[in-house]
Coordinates of C-alpha atoms and ligand atoms in Angstrom, one line a residue:
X29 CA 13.0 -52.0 20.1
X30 CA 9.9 -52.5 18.2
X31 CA 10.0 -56.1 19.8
X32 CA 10.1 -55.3 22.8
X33 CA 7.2 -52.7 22.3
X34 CA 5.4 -56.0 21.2
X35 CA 5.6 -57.8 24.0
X36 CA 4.6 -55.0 26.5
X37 CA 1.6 -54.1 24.1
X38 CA 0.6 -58.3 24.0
X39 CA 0.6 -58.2 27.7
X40 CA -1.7 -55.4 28.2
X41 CA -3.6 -57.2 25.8
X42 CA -4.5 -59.2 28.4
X43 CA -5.6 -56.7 31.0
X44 CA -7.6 -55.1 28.5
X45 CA -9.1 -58.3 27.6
X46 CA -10.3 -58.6 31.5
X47 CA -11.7 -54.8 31.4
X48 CA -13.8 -54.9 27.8
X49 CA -14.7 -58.3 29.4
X50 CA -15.9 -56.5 32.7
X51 CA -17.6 -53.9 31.1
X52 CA -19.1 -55.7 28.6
X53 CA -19.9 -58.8 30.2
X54 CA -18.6 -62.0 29.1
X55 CA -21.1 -63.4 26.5
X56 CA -20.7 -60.0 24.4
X57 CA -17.0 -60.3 24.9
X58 CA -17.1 -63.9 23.2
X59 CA -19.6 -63.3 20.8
X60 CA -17.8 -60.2 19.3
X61 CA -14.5 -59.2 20.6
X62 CA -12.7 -62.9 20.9
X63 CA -11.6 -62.7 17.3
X64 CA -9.6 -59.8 18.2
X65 CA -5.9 -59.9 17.2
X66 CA -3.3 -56.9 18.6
X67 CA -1.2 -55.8 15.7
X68 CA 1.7 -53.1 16.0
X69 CA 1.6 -49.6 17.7
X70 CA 2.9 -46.5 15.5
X71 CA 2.4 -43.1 15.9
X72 CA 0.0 -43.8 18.9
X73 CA -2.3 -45.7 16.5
X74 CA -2.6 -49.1 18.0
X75 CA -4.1 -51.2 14.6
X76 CA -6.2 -54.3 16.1
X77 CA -7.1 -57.1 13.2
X78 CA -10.3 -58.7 12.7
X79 CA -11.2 -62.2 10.9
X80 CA -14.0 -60.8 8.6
X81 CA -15.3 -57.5 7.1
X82 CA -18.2 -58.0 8.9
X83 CA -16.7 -58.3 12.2
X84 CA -14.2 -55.7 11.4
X85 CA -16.9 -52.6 10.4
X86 CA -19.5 -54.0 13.2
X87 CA -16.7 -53.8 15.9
X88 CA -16.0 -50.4 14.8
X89 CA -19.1 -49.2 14.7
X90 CA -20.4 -50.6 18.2
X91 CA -17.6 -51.4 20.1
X92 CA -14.8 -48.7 18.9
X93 CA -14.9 -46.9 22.5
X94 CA -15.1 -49.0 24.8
X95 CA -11.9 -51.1 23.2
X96 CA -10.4 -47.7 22.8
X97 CA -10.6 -47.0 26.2
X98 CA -9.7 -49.9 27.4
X99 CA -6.4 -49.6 25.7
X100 CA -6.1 -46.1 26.5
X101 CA -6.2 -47.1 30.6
X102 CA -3.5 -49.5 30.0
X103 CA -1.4 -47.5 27.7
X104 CA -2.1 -43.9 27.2
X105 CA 0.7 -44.0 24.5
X106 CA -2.6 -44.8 22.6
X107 CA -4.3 -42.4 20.4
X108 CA -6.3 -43.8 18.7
X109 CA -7.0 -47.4 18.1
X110 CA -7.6 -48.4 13.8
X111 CA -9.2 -51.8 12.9
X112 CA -8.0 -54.0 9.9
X113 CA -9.5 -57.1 8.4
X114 CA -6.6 -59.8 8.1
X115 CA -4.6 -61.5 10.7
X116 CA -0.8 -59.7 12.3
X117 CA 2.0 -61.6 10.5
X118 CA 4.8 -61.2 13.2
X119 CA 8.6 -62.3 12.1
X120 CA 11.0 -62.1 14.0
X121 CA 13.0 -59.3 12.1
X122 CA 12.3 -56.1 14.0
X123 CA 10.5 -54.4 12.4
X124 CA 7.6 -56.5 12.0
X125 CA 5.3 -55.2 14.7
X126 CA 5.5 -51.7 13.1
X127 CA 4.2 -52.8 10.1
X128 CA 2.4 -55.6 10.6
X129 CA 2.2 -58.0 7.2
X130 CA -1.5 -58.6 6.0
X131 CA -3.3 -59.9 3.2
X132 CA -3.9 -56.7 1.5
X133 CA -5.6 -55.1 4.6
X134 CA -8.9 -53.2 4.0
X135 CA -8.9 -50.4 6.7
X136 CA -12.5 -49.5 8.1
X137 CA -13.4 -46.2 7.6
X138 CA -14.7 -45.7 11.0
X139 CA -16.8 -42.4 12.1
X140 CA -16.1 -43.4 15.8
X141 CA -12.2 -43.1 15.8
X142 CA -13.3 -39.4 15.0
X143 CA -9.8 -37.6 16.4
X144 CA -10.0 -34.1 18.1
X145 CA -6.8 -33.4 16.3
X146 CA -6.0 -30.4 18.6
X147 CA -7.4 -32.0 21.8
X148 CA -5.0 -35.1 22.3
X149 CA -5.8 -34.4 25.6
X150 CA -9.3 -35.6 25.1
X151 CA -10.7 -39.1 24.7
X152 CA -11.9 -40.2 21.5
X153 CA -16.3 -39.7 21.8
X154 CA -18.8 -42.1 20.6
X155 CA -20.7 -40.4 18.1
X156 CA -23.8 -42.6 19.1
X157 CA -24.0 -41.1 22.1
X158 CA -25.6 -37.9 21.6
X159 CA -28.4 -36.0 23.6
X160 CA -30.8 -37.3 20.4
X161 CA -30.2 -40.8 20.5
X162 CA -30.4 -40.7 24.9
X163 CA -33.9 -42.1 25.7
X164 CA -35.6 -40.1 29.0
X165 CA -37.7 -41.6 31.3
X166 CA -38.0 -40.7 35.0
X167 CA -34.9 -42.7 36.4
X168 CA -33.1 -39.9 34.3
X169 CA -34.5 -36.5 33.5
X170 CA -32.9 -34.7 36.3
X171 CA -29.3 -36.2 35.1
X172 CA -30.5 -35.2 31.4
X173 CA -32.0 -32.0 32.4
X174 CA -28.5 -30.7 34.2
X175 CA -26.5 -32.4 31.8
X176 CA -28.5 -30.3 28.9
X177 CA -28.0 -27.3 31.3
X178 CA -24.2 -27.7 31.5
X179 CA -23.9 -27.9 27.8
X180 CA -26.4 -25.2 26.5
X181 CA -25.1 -22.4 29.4
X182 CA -22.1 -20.6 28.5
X183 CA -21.1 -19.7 31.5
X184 CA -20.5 -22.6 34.6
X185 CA -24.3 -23.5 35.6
X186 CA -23.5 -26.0 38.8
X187 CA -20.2 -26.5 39.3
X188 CA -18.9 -29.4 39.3
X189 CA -21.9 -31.3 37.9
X190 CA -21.7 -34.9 39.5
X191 CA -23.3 -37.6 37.8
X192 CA -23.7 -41.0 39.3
X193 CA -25.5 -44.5 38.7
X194 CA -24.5 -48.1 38.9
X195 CA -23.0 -49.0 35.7
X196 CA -24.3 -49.1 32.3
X197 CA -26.9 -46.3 33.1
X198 CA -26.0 -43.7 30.5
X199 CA -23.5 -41.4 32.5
X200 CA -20.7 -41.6 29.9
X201 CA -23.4 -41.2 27.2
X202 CA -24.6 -37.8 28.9
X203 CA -21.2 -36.9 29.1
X204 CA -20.2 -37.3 25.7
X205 CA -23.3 -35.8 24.9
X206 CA -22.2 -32.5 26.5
X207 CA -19.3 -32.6 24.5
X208 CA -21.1 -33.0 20.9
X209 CA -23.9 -30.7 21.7
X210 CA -20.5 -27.8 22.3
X211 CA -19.0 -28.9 19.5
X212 CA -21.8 -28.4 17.2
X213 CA -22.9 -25.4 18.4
X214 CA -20.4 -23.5 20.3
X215 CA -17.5 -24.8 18.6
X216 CA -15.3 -22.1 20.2
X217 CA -15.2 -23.3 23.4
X218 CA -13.0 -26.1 24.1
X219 CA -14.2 -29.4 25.8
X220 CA -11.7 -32.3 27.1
X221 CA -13.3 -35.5 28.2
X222 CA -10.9 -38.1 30.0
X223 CA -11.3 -40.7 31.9
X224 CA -10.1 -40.8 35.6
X225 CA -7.5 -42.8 34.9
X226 CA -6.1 -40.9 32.1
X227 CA -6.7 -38.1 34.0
X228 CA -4.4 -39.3 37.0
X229 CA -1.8 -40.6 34.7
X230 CA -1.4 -37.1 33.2
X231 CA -1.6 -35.4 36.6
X232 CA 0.6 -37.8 38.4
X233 CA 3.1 -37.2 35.5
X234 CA 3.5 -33.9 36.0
X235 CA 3.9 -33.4 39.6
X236 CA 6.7 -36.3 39.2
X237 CA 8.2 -34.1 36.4
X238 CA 7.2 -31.1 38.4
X239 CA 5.3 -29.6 35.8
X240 CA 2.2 -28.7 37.6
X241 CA 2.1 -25.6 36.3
X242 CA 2.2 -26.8 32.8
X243 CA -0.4 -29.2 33.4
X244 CA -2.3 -26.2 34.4
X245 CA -1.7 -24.3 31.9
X246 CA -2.8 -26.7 29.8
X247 CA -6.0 -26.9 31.5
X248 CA -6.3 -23.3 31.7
X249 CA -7.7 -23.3 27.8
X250 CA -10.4 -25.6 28.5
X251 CA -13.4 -24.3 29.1
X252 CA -15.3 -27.7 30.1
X253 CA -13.3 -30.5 31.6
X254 CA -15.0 -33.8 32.1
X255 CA -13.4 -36.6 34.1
X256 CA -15.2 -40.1 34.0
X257 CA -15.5 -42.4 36.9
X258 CA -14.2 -40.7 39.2
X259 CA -14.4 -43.6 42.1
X260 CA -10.4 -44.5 40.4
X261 CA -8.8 -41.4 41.2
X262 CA -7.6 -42.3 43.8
X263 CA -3.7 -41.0 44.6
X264 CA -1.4 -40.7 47.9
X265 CA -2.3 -37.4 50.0
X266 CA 0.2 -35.1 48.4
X267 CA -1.5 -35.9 44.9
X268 CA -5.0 -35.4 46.7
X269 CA -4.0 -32.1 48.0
X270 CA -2.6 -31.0 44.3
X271 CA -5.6 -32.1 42.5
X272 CA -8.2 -30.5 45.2
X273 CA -6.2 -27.1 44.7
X274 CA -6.1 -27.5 40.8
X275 CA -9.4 -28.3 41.1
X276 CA -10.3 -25.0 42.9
X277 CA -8.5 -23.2 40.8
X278 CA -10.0 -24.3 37.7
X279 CA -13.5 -23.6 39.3
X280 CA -12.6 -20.3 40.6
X281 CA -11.1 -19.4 36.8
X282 CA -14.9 -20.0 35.2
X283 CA -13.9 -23.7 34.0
X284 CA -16.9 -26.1 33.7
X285 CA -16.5 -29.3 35.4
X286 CA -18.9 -32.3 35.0
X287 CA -18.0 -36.0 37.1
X288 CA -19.3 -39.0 37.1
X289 CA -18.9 -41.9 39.4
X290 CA -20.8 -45.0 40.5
X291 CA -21.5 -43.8 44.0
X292 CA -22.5 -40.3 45.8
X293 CA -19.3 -38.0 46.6
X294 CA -19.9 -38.9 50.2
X295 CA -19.5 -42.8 49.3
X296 CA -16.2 -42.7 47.7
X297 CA -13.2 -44.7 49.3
X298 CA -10.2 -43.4 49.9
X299 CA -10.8 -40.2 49.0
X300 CA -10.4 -37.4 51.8
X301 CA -13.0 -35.5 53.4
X302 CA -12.1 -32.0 52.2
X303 CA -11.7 -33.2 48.6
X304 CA -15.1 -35.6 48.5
X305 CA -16.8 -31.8 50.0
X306 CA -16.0 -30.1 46.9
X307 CA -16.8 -32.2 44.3
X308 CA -19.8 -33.1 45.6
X309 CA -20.5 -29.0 46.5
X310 CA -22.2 -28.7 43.3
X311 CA -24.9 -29.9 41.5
X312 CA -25.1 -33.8 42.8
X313 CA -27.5 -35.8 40.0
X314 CA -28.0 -39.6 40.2
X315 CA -29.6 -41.7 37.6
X316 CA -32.0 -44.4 39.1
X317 CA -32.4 -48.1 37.9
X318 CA -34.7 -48.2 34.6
X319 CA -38.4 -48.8 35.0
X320 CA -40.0 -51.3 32.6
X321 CA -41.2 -48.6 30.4
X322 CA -38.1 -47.1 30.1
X323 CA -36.3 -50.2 29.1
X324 CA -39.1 -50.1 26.5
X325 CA -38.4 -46.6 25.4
X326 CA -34.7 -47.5 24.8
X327 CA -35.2 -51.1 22.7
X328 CA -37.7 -49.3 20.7
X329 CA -35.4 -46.7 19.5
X330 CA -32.2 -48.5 19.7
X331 CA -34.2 -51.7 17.4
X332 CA -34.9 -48.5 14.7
X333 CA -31.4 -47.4 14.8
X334 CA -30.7 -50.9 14.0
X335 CA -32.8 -51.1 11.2
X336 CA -34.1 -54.4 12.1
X337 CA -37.7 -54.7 12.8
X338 CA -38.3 -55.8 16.3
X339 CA -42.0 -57.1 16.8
X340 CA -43.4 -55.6 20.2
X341 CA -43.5 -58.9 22.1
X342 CA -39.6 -59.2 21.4
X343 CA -39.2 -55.5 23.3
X344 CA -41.5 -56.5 25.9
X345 CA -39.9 -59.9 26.7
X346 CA -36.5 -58.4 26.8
X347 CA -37.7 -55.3 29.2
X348 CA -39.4 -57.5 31.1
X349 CA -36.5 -59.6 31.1
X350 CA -33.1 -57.8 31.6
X351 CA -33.4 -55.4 34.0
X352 CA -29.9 -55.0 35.4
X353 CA -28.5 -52.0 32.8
X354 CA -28.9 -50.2 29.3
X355 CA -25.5 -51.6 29.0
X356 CA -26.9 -55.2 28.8
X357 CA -30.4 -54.4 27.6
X358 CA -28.7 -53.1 24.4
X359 CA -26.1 -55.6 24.0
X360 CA -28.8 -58.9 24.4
X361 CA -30.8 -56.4 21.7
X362 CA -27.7 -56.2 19.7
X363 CA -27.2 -60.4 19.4
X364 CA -30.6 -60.4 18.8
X365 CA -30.6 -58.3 16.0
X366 CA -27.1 -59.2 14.5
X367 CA -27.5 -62.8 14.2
X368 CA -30.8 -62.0 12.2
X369 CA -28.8 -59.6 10.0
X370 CA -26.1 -62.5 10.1
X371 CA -28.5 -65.3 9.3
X372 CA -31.5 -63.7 7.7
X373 CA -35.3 -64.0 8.4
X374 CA -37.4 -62.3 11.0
X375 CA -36.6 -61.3 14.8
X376 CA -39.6 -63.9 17.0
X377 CA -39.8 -64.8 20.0
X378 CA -38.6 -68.6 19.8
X379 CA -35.6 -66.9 17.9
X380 CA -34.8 -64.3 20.7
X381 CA -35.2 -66.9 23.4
X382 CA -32.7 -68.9 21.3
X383 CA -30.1 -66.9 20.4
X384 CA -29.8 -65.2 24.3
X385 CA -30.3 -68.8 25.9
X386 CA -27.4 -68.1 27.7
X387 CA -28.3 -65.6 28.9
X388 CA -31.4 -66.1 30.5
X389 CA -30.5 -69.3 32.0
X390 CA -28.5 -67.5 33.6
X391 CA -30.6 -65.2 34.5
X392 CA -33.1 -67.9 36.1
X393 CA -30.4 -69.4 37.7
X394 CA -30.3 -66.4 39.9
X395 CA -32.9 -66.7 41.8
X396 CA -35.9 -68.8 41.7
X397 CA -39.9 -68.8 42.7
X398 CA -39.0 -70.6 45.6
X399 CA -36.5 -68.3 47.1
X400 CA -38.8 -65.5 46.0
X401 CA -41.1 -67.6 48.5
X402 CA -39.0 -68.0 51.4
X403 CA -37.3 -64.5 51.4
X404 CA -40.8 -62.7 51.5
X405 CA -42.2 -64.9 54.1
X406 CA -39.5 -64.5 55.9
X407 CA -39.6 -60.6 55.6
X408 CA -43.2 -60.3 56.6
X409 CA -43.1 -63.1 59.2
X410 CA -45.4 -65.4 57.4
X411 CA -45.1 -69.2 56.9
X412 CA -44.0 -70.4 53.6
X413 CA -46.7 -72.6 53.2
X414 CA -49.3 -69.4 53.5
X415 CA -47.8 -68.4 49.6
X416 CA -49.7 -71.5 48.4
X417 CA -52.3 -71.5 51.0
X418 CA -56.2 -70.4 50.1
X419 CA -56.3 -68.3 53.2
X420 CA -56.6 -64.1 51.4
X421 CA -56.9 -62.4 54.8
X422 CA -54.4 -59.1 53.5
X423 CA -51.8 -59.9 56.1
X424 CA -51.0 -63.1 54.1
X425 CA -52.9 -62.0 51.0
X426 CA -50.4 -58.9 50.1
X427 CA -46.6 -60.9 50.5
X428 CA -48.1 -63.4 48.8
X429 CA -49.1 -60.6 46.0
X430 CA -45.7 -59.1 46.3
X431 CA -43.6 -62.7 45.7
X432 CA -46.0 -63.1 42.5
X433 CA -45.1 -59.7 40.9
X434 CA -41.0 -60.6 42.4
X435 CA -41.2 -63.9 40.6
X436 CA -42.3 -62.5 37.3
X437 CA -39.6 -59.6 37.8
X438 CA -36.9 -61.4 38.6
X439 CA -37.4 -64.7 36.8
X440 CA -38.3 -65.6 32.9
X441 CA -40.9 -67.8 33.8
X442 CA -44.0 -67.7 32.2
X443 CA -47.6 -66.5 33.8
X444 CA -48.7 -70.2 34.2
X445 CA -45.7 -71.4 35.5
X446 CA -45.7 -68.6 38.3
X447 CA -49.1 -69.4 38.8
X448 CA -48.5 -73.0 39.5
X449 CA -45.8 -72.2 41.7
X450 CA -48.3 -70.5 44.0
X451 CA -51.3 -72.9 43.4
X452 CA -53.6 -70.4 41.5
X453 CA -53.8 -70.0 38.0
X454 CA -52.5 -67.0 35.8
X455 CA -55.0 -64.3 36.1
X456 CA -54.4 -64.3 39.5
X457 CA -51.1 -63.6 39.2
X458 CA -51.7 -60.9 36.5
X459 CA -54.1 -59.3 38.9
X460 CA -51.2 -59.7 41.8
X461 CA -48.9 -58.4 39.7
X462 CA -51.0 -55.2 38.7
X463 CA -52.0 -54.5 42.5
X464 CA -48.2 -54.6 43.5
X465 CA -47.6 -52.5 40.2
X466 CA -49.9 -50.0 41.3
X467 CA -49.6 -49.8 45.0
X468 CA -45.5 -49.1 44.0
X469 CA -46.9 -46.5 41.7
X470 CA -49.3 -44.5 44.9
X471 CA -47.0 -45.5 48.0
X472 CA -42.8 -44.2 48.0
X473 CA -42.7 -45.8 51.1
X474 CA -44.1 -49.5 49.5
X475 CA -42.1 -48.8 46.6
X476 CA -38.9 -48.3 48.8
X477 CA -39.5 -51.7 50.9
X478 CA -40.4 -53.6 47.3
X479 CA -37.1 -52.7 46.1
X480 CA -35.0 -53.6 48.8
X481 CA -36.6 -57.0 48.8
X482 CA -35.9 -56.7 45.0
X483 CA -32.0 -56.1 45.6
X484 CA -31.7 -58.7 48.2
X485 CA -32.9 -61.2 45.7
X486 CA -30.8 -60.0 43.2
X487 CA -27.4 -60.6 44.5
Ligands
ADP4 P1 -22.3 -45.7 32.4 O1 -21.3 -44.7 31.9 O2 -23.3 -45.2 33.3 O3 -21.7 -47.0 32.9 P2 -23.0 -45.7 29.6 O4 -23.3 -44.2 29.4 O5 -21.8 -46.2 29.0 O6 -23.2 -46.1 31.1 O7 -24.3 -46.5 28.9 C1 -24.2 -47.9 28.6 C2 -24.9 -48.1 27.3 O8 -26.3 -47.9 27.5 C3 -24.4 -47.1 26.2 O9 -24.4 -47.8 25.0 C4 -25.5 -46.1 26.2 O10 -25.7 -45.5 24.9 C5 -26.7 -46.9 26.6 N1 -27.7 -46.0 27.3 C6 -27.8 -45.8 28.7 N2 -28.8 -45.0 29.0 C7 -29.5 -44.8 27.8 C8 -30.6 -44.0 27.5 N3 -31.4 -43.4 28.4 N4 -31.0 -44.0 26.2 C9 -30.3 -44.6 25.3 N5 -29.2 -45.3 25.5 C10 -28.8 -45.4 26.8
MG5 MG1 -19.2 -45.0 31.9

């Protein structure tokens, strides 16, 4: 039996492996989380090995989560996921893969897998994702605002609270936050946090074993329920019909609920009209793409969490640099920073641009000046060649301006090399670049039309 449990658990190895890798991105996936080894499930502790102690306590510390709930959407037999320095000896007698044979394992101590021992209900919460440790900027004060609401009132502020953002910006770290911040100071009332998927295992479970009312009464001693990414629950009618009315009557009994999703209510597929009404009937918060001096605000505090000095050319190079999410902000930040622990000496430059080479080569190879070029042009109806021309009439003069500031947002070249690109030298593109900056700052409108010429590029 315990063989068999094996091979189901090694095959949904695999589709965790393409989730972490989805989430995490690839590079971080093979820089950290390649070495991974599956070892036995027991008890609903899945025990995952590790090559070195190093590896072992950094994966807990930074990655415990994520690989937790990885496995958790694949098997929600999991409880909890432990990590182990050594290497799964399997045999073939049977019971092997319950007790996997190591070189004296060391287990890792690890203050993520904190269990809520009377909430197996709940996901397991990342204790670095607290309201203290969540950077605000204005892309995100309204989210943080009415997530702090949620978890300071005591009685249903908004209800649900929706949050939504592309990925990687902070809405499972509000969320979690939410939960500590009751924990710690209202420790009577009870919080579960699931993700959608767990959420619509355990629902779709009991209306198969017709135990709805179980399920609800289960639910009925939760006073905030939080269900993450919501664009996956998605279900057959009947299920949609079951979950809108539990859903009512969880709101109508005083029950907090907080969402998050990638997209508005209105947006998501597949889900019906009626249903997509309600959640989005209460508060409806989205968090914006960071600015440049948010992504500044973030590296600054997450390179003192580290511990490892980061010099303030490093933090601007990177927020100038990866502007997609916090998500991958933190984890070029995190190579950065561990390869210098790893290795020794000092975070520079040349060492940053080294270590994420990768990276950023693949983030020039993106898009380039000369698409920049064309694609503006083209928007404003202007000939290519009037990007390199001498002619500063502002009909020309202004695209021009806005494919210099593009090319330094989008690309990692270097103030000269932009410069060249356009025939001028680099204080013009510095003074192009501050115009754009502060035109985007006075005009919503010019701000609006900049970023959609910014997305088109980006894809
Ligand atoms: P989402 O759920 O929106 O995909 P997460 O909440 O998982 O994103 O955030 C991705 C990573 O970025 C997490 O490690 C989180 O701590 C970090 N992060 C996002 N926004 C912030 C912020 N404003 N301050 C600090 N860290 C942040
Ligand atoms: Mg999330």
């Amino acid at each position: 039996m315990a063989k068999k449990q094996q091979k189901s658990i090694l095959s949904q190895a695999e589709a965790v492996e393409a989730r972490l890798r989805e989430l995490l991105g690839s590079s971080v996936f093979d820089t950290w989380l390649k070495s991974l080894c599956v070892g036995g499930l027991k008890d609903g502790i899945l025990t995952l090995f590790l090559p070195t102690n190093f590896f072992c306590s950094y994966i807990a510390r930074n990655f415990a989560d994520e690989i937790t709930q990885a496995w958790q959407a694949e098997n929600p037999e999991i409880l909890r996921v432990k990590f182990e320095v050594g290497s799964p000896a399997f045999s073939e007698t049977p019971d092997s893969a319950e007790e996997p044979k190591t070189e004296r394992p060391q287990t890792v101590s690890s203050p993520e897998l904190i269990e809520t021992e009377k909430d197996v209900l709940s996901a397991a919460l990342d204790p670095r994702f607290t309201f203290d440790n969540f950077v605000v900027g204005a892309p995100n004060e309204f989210a943080y605002a009415a997530a702090r609401r949620v978890a300071e009132s005591k009685t249903p502020s908004f209800n649900p609270l929706y949050l939504y953002s592309g990925a990687g910006l902070g809405k499972t770290h509000l969320m979690h936050s939410i939960a500590w911040y009751i924990r710690e100071h209202d420790p009577s009332r009870r919080v579960v946090y699931l993700s959608a998927e767990k959420f619509m295992y355990l629902f779709i479970r009991a209306i198969r074993y017709k135990d709805t009312l179980a399920f609800k009464e289960e639910l009925r001693n939760v006073d905030v329920l939080m269900i993450d990414d919501v664009q996956f629950l998605i279900g057959k009618d009947s299920t949609q019909d079951e979950f809108f009315h539990t859903f009512n009557a969880l709101v109508g009994s005083g029950k907090q609920i907080v969402l998050s999703a990638d997209k508005p209510p209105v947006n998501l597929e597949g889900i019906e009209e009626r249903l997509k009404t309600r959640l989005g009937s209460g508060l409806v918060a989205d968090i914006h793409q960071t600015t440049f001096e948010l992504r500044v605000g973030i590296l600054e505090s997450k390179a003192q969490n580290s511990g490892v000095y980061v010099p303030q050319d490093v933090i601007s190079f990177l927020a100038e640099k990866i502007t997609s999410s916090v998500r991958e902000l933190e984890g070029a930040l995190l190579r950065v920073t561990a390869h210098v622990q790893l290795m020794g000496g000092e975070v520079t430059l040349e060492r940053t641009c080294d270590i994420l080479r990768d990276v950023l080569s693949a983030l020039d190879r993106r898009v380039t000046i000369e698409e920049i070029q064309r694609k503006v042009a083209e928007h404003y109806n202007i000939r290519v060649a009037e990007m390199t021309s001498k002619r500063r009439d502002r009909p020309v003069a202004r695209p021009r301006q806005i494919a210099m500031f593009l090319s330094k947002e989008l690309t990692t070249k270097s103030l000269p090399d932009i410069g060249r690109a356009f025939d001028r030298d680099h204080t013009t593109v510095i003074h192009a670049v501050k115009a754009i900056e502060n035109l985007r700052e006075k005009d919503p409108a010019f701000k609006e039309e900049t970023d959609s010429l910014r997305r088109m590029l980006s894809v």
